[in-house]
Coordinates of C-alpha atoms in Angstrom, one line a residue:
X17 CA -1.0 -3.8 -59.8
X18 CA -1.0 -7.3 -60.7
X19 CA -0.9 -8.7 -57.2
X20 CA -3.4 -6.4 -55.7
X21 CA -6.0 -7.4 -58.2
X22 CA -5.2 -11.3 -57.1
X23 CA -6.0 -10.4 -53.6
X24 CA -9.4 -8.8 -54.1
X25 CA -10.2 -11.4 -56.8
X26 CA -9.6 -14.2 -54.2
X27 CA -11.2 -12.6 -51.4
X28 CA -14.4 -13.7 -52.1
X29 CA -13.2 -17.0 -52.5
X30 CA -11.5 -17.7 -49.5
X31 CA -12.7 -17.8 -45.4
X32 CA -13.0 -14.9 -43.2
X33 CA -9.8 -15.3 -41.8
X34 CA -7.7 -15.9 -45.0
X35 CA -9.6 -12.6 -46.3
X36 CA -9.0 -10.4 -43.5
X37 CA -5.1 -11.6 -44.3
X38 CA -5.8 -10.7 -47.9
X39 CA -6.9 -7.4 -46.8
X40 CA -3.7 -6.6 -44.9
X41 CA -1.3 -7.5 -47.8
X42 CA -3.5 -5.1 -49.2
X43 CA -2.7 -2.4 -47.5
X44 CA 1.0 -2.5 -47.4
X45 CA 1.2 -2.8 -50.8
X46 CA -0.2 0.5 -50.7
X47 CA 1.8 1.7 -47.7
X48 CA 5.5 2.7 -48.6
X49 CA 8.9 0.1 -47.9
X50 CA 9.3 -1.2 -45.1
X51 CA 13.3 -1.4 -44.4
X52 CA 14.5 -2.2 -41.1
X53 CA 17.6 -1.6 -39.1
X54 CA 18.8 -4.2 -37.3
X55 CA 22.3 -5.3 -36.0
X56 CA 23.8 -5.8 -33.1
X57 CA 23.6 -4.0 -29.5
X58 CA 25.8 -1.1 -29.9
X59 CA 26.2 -1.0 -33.5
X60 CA 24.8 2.5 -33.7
X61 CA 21.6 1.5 -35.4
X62 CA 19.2 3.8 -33.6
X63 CA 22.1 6.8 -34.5
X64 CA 21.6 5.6 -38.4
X65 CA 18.2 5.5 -38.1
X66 CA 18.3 9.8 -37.0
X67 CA 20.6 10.3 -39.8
X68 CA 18.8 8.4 -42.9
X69 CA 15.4 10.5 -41.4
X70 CA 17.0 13.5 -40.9
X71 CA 15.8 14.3 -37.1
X72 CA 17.1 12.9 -33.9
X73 CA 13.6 11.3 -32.5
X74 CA 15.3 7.6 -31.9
X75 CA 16.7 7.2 -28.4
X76 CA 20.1 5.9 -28.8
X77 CA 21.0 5.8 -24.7
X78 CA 20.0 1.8 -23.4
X79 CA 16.4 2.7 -22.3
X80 CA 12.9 1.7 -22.2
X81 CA 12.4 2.4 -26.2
X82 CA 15.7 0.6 -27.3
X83 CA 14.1 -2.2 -25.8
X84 CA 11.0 -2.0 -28.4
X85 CA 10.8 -2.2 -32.3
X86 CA 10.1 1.4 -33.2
X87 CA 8.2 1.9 -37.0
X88 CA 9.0 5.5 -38.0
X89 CA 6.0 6.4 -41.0
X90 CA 5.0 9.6 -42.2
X91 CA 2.3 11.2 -40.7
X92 CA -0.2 14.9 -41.3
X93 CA 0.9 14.8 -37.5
X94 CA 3.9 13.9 -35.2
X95 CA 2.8 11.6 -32.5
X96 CA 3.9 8.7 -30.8
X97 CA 1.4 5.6 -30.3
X98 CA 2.3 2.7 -28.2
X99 CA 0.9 -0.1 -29.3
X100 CA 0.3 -3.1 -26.5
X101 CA 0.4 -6.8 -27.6
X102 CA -3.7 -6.7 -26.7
X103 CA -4.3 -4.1 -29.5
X104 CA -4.6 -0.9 -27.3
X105 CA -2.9 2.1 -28.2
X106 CA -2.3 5.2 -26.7
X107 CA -1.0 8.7 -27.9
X108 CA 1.9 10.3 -26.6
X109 CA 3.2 14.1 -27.7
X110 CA 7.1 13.5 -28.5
X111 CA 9.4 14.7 -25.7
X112 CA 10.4 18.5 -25.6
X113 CA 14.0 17.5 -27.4
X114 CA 11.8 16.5 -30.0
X115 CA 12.6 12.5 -29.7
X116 CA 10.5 9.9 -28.5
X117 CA 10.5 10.0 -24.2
X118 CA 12.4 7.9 -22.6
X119 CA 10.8 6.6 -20.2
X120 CA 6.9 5.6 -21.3
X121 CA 5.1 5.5 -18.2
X122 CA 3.7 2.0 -19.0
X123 CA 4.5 -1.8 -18.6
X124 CA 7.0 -2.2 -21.3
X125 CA 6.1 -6.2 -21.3
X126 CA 2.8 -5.6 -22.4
X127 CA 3.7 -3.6 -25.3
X128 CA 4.2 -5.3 -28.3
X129 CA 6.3 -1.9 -30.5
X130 CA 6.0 1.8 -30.7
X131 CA 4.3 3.7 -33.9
X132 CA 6.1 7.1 -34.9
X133 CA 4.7 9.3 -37.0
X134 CA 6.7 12.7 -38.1
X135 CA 5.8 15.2 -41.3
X136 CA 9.5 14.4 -42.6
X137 CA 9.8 14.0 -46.2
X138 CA 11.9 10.7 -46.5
X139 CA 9.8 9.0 -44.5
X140 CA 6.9 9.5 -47.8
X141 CA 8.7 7.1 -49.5
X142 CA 9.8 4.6 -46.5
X143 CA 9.2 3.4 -43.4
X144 CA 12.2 3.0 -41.5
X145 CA 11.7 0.2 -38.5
X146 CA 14.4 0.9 -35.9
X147 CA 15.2 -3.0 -33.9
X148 CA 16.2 -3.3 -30.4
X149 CA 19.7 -5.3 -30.6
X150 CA 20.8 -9.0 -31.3
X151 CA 23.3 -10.4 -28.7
X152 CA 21.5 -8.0 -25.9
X153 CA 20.9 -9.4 -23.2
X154 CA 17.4 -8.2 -22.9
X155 CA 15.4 -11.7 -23.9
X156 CA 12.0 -10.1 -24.9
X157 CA 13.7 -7.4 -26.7
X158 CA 15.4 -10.2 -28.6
X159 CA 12.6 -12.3 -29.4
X160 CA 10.7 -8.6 -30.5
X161 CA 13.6 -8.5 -33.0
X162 CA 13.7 -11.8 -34.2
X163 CA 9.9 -12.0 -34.7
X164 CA 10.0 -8.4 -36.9
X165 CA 13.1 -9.9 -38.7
X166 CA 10.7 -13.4 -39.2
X167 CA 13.6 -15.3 -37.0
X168 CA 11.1 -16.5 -34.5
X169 CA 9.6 -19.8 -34.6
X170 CA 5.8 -19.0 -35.6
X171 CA 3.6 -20.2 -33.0
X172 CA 0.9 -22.8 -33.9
X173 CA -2.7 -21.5 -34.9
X174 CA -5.2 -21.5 -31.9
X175 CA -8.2 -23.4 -32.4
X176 CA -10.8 -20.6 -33.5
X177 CA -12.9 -21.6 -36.5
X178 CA -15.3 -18.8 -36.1
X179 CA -13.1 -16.3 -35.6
X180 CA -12.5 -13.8 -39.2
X181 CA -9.3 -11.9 -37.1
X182 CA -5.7 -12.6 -38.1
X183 CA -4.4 -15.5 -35.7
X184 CA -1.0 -15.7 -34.9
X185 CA 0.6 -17.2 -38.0
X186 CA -1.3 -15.2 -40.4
X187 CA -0.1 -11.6 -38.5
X188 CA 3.3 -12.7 -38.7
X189 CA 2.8 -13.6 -42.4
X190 CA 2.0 -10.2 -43.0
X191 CA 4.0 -8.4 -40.0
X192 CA 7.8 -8.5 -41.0
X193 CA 9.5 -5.7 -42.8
X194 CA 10.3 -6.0 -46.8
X195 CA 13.5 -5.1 -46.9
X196 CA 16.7 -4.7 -44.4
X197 CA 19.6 -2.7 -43.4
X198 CA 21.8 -5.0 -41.6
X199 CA 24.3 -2.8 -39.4
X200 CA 28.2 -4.1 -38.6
X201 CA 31.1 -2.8 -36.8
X202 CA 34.5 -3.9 -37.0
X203 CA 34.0 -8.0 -36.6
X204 CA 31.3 -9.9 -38.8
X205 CA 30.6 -12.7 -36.2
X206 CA 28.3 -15.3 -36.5
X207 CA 25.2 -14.2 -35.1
X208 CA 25.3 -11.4 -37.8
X209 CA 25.4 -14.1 -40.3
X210 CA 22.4 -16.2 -38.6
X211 CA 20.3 -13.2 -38.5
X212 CA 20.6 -11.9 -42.0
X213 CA 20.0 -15.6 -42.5
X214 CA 16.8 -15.7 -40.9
X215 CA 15.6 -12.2 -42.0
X216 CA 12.1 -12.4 -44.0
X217 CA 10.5 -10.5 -46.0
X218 CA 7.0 -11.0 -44.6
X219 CA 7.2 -14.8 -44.5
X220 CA 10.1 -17.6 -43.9
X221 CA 9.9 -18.1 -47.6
X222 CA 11.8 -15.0 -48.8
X223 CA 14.6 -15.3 -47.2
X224 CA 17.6 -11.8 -47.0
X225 CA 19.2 -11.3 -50.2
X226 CA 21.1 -8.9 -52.9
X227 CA 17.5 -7.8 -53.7
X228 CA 16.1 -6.9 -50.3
X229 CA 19.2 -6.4 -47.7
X230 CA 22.5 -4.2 -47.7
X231 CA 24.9 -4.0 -45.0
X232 CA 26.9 -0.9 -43.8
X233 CA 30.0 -0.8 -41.6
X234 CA 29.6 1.2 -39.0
X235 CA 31.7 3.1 -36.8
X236 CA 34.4 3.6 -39.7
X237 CA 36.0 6.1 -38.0
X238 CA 37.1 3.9 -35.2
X239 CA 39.3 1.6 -37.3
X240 CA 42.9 1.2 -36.9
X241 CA 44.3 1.8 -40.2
X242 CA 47.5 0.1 -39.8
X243 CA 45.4 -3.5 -38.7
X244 CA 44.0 -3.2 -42.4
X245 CA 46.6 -4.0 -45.4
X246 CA 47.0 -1.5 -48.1
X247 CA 45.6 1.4 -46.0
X248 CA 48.1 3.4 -46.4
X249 CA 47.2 4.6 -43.0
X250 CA 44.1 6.2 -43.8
X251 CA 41.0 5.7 -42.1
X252 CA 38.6 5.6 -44.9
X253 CA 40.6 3.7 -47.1
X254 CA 41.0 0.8 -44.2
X255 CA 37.3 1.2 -44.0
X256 CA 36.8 0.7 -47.5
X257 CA 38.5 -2.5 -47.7
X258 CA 37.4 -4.0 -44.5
X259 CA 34.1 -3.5 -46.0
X260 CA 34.6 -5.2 -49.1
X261 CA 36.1 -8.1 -47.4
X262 CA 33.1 -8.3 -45.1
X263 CA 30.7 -8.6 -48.2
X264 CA 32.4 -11.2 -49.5
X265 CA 32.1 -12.9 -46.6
X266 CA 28.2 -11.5 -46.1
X267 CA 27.1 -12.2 -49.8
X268 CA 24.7 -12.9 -51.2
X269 CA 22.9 -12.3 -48.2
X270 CA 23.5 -8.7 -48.7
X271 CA 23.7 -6.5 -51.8
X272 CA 27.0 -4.9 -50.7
X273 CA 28.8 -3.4 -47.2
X274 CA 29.4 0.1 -47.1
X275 CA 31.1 2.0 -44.8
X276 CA 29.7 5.0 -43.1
X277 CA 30.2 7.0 -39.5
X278 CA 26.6 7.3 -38.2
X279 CA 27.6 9.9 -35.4
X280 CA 28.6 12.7 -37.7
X281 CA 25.9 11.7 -40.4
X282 CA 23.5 11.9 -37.5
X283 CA 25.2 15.5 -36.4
X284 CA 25.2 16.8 -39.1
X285 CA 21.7 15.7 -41.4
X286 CA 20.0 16.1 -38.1
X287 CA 20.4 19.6 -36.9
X288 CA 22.8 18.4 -34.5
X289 CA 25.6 20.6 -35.3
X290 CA 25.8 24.5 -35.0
X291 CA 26.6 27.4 -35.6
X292 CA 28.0 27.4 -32.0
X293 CA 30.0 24.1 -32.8
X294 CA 30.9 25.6 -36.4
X295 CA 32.8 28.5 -33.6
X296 CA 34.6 26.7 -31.3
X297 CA 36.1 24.4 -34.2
X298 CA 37.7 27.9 -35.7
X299 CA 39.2 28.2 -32.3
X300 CA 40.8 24.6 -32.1
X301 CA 42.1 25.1 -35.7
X302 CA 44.0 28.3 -34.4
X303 CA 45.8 26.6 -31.6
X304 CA 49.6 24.9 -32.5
X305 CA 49.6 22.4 -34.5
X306 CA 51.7 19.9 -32.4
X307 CA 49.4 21.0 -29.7
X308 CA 46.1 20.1 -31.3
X309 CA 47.5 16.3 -32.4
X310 CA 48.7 16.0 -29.0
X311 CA 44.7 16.3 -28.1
X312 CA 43.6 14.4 -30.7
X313 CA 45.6 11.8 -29.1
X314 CA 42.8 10.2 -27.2
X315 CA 39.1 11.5 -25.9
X316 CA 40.9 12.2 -22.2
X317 CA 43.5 14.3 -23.6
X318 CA 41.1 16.2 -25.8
X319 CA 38.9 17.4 -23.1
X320 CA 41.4 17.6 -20.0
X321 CA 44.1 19.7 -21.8
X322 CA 44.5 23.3 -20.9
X323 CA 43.4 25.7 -23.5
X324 CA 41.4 28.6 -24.5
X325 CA 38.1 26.1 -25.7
X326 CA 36.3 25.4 -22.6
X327 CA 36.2 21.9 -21.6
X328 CA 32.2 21.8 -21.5
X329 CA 32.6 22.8 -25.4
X330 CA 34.9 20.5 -26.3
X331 CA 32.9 17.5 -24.7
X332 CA 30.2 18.9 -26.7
X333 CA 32.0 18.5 -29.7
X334 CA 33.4 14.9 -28.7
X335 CA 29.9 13.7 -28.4
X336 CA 28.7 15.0 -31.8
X337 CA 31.6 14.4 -34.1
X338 CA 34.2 12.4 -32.0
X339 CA 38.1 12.6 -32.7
X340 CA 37.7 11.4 -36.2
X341 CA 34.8 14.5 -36.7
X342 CA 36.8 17.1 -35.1
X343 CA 40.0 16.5 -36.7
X344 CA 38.2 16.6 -40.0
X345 CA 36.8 20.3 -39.4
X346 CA 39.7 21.7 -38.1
X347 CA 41.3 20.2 -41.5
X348 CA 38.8 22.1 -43.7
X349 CA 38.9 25.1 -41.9
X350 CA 42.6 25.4 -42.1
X351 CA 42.4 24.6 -45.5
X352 CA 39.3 27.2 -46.3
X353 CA 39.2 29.8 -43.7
X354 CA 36.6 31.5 -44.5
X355 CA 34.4 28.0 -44.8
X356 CA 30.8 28.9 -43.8
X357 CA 28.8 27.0 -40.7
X358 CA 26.5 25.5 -43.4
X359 CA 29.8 24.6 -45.7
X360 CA 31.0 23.0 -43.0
X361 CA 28.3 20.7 -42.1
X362 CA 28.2 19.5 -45.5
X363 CA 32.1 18.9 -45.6
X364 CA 31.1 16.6 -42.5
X365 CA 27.7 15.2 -44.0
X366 CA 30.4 14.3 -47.1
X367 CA 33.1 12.4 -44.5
X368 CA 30.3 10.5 -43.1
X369 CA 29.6 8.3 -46.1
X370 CA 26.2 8.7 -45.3
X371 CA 25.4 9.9 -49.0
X372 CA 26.7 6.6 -50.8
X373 CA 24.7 4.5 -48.6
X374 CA 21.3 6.8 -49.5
X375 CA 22.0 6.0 -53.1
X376 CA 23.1 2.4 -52.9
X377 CA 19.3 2.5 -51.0
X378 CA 17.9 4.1 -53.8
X379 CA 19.4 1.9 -56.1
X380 CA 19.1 -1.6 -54.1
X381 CA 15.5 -0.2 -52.6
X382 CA 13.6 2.2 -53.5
X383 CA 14.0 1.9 -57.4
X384 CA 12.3 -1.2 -57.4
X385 CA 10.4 -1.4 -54.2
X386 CA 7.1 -2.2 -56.6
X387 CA 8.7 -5.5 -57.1
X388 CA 9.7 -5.7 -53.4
X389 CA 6.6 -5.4 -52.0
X390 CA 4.8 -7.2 -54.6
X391 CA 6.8 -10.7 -54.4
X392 CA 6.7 -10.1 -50.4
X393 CA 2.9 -9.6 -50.9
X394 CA 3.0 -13.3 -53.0
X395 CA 5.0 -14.2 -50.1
X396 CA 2.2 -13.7 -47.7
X397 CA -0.7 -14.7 -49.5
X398 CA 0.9 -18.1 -50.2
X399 CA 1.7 -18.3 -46.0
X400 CA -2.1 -17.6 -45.2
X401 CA -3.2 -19.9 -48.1
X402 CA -1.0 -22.7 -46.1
X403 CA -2.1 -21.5 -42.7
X404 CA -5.8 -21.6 -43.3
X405 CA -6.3 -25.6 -43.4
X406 CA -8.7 -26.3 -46.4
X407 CA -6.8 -27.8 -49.1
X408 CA -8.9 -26.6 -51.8
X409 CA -8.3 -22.6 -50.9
X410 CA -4.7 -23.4 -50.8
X411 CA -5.0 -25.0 -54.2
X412 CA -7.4 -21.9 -55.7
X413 CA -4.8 -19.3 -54.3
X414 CA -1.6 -21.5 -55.6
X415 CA -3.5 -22.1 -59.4
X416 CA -3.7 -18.3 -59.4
X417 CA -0.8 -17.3 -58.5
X418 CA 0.7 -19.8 -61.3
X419 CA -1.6 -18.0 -64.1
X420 CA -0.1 -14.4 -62.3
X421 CA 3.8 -15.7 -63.0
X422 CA 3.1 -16.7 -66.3
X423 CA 1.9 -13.5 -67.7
X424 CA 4.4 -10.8 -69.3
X425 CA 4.2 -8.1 -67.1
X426 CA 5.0 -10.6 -64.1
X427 CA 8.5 -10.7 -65.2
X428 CA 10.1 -8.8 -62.7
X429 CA 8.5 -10.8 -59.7
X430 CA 10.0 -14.0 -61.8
X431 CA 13.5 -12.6 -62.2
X432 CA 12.8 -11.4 -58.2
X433 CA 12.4 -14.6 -57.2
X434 CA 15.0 -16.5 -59.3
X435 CA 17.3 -14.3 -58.0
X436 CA 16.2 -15.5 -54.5
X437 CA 16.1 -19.1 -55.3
X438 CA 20.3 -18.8 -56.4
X439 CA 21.4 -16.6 -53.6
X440 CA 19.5 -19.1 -51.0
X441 CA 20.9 -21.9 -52.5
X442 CA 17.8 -23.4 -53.1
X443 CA 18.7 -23.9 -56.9
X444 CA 22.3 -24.8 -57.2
X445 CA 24.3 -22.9 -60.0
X446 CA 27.8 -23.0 -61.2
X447 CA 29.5 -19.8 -59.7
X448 CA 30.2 -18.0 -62.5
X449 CA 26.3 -18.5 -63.5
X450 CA 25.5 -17.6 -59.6
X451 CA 27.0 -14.4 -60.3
X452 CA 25.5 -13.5 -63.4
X453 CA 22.5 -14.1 -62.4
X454 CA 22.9 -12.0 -59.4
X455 CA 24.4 -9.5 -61.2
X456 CA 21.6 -9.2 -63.5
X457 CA 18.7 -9.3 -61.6
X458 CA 20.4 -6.8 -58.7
X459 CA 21.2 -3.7 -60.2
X460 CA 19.1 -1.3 -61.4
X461 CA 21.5 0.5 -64.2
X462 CA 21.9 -1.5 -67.2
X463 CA 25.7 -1.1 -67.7
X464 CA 25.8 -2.7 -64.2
X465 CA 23.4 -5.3 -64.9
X466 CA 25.6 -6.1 -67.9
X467 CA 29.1 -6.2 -66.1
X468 CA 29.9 -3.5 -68.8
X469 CA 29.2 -0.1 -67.0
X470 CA 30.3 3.0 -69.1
X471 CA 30.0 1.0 -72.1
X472 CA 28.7 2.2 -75.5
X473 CA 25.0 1.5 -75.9
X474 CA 25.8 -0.5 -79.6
X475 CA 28.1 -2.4 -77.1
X476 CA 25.8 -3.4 -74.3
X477 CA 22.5 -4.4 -76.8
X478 CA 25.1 -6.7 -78.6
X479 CA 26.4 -8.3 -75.2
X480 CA 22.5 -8.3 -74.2
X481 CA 21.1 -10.5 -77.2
X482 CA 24.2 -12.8 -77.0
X483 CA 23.8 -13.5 -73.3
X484 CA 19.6 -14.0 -73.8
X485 CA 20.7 -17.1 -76.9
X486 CA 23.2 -18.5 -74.5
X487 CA 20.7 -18.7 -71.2
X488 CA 18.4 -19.7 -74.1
X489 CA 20.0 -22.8 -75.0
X490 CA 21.0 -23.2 -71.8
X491 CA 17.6 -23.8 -71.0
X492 CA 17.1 -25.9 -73.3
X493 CA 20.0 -28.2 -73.0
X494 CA 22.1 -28.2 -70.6
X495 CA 19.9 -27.1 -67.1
X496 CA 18.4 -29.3 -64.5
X497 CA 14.7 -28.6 -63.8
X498 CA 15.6 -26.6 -61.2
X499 CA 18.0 -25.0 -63.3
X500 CA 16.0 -24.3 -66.9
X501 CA 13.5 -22.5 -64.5
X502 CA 15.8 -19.8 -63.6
X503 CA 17.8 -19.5 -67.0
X504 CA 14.2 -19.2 -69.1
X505 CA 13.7 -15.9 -66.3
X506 CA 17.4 -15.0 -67.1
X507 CA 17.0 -15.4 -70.7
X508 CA 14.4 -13.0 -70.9
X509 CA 15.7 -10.4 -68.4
X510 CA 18.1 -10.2 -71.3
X511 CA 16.0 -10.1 -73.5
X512 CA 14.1 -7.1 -72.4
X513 CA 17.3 -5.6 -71.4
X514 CA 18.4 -5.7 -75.4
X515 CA 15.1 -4.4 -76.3
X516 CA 15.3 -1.5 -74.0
X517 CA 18.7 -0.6 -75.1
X518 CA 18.0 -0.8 -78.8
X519 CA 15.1 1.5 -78.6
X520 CA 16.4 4.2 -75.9

């Protein structure tokens, strides 16, 4: 890669510490994504964070480890390392439920976050950072979030010439996490909106956008239909639109909202639910049916009401799928009596929306998480180039960056980071232009990218090279500075885009 061959070209070039920096950008360029999930306390991040891995090792009770920043990686071995703010770590075996323990046996204020390693598939291709919540109460755990996210004021650099460790500024350069899931509930408020503001990737100078951040709405299940307009009175559809208003009220911070009920994703994709559970649903779906929607009137009623389901099971139940889960299965099974255990669990995996918010990942994330981590990496090596205090390394590392952009295969880190400049604000666009160009340089499927999906492929290559000779001239004649920058990028994002139509 481009990038990595800058770093260990300028490493020789540069001080100790600056190198040491260089070395760490390294590495995560060679590590998988980094995506965390943050939100507020109580937003059901930790449950998201079991249900994208697949396994239920995140606490999601208020404890000791909800207080910490938690980096799930893939490992040969599952372990847990805690990792103390002096460097020390130490190894812990996960708990016999198979999650990480709850209580750690140490002085949580001398831990700086908790390393979890598991032989789980998903986690090959990204790291998933679970955050302790914003608005808790909890200070440290707080400023632990804000300094992953890159919120946190970086401290000044200590006076230590002869040192060739990372100091302070140059960790946090290199410490943040590429990309983010931002979690909502109900109520965007404006926290949420400060803290996607002042999510990083890697440094202060990439700040959240369509390329590196998508929201999902959480807790779907517990929205009143009848509050949202043009429901119809069904859950999902009140979820659906109360998601699309909120990313219109989120963007461009965020690529899109999506809503999704983390508790039954986590249930089901987890292990959580059973064969046992799959049972006791049959029974509920034999009682009367004016009985059973008197139950599912509220949790109370469901578990105090006098019928042939034990109470124990039907808590059980409650705390896996809640009313919205239950009344789901009992549904399919009336519907498809003879549904399997494994059948079922899918129906549930389907209700949960967790599926759509893999795939918008996918799209928004992992198909171009090259480019992610290589303009984050930029991102970094321009921070410790600044950080380091001798003008004439920052002036080698920023003249060879320049060359970098300005060769062909450095397109995508150019449409990357035009496409950060507009949804910042830094370079101020005409709306319809803003969108474009976010449309363009966010999606990964050409039809998308071209506001014509499903269209013929004679269609798109014409709309293609008409759009590259407008953004062209545009350019050319009508841009600021600011502007031309971004529209030569655009132009030939198009350009390419005509190209790889006409020869497919």
């Amino acid at each position: 890669m481009s990038v990595a061959n800058l770093c260990h070209r300028l490493q020789s070039q540069v001080s100790a510490r600056t190198a040491a920096g260089f070395a760490e950008v390294l590495r995560r360029l060679g590590a998988p994504l980094q995506v965390a999930v943050a939100g507020r306390i109580k937003s059901g991040k930790s449950t998201l964070v079991n249900a994208l891995i697949g396994r239920r090792v995140a606490p999601t009770d208020i404890g000791e480890c909800t207080r910490l920043v938690t980096r799930f990686q893939y490992g040969t071995v599952d372990r847990v390392e805690i990792v103390f703010t002096d460097g020390r770590k130490q190894v812990l075996p996960f708990a016999s439920d198979g999650m990480i323990p709850a209580e750690l046996g140490v002085d949580i204020t001398t831990v700086s976050h908790i390393e979890a390693y598991l032989t789980n598939a998903v986690l090959q291709g990204m790291t998933v950072i679970d955050t302790p919540g914003l608005g808790s109460l909890d200070a440290a755990s707080v400023s632990r979030t804000e300094q992953l996210l890159g919120a946190a004021k970086h401290r000044k650099e200590e006076d230590d010439e002869g040192s060739d460790e990372l100091d302070d500024t140059s960790r946090n350069a290199v410490a943040g996490a590429e990309a983010v899931l931002y979690v909502v509930t109900q109520g965007v408020r404006a926290d949420d909106q400060q803290a996607l503001a002042a999510f990083t990737a890697a440094t202060a100078s990439r700040e959240a956008g369509p390329v590196n951040a998508i929201a999902v709405l959480n807790k779907a299940d517990t929205i009143a239909p009848e509050s949202v307009e043009g429901s119809g009175g069904d859950v999902w559809k009140a979820a659906t639109i109360l998601s699309e208003k909120q990313a219109s009220t989120l963007k461009p911070r965020v690529a899109d909202v999506l809503p999704v009920i983390g508790l039954i994703a986590e249930s089901a994709e987890s292990g959580g639910f059973t064969s046992a559970d799959a049972e006791a649903l049959r029974q509920l779906a034999d009682l009367d049916d004016d009985i059973l929607q008197t139950m599912l009137i509220s949790a109370d009623i469901f578990t105090s009401w006098e019928c042939d389901v034990p109470s124990g099971t039907r808590l059980r139940l409650l705390e896996k799928l809640d009313l919205f889960g239950i009344s789901h299965a009992v549904e399919a099974i009336r519907k498809e009596p003879e549904l399997t255990a494994g059948s079922l669990r899918r129906s549930l995996l389907d209700a949960s929306g967790l599926e759509a918010v893999r795939q918008r990942l996918s799209i928004v994330f992992a198909a171009r998480a090259d480019g992610i981590k290589a303009a984050a990496a930029l991102a970094s090596v321009t921070a410790l180039a600044h950080s380091s205090g001798d003008p004439a390394e920052r002036q080698r590392v920023h003249d060879a960056i320049e060359v970098l952009l300005a060769k062909p295969e450095a397109h995508q880190l150019r449409l990357l980071e035009a496409l950060t400049l507009v949804a910042s604000g830094a370079v101020d666009m005409p709306e319809d232009l803003s969108e474009e160009v976010l449309r363009v340089g966010s999606n990964a499927d050409i039809g998308a990218q071209l506001g014509k999906p499903g269209a013929p492929r004679p269609e798109l290559a014409a709309h293609a090279l008409e759009r590259a000779g407008w953004w062209r001239s545009f350019a050319s004649f009508g841009a600021t500075p600011a502007q031309s920058r971004v529209a030569h990028v655009v132009h030939r994002a198009y350009f390419l885009i005509w190209q790889q139509v006409r020869e497919s």
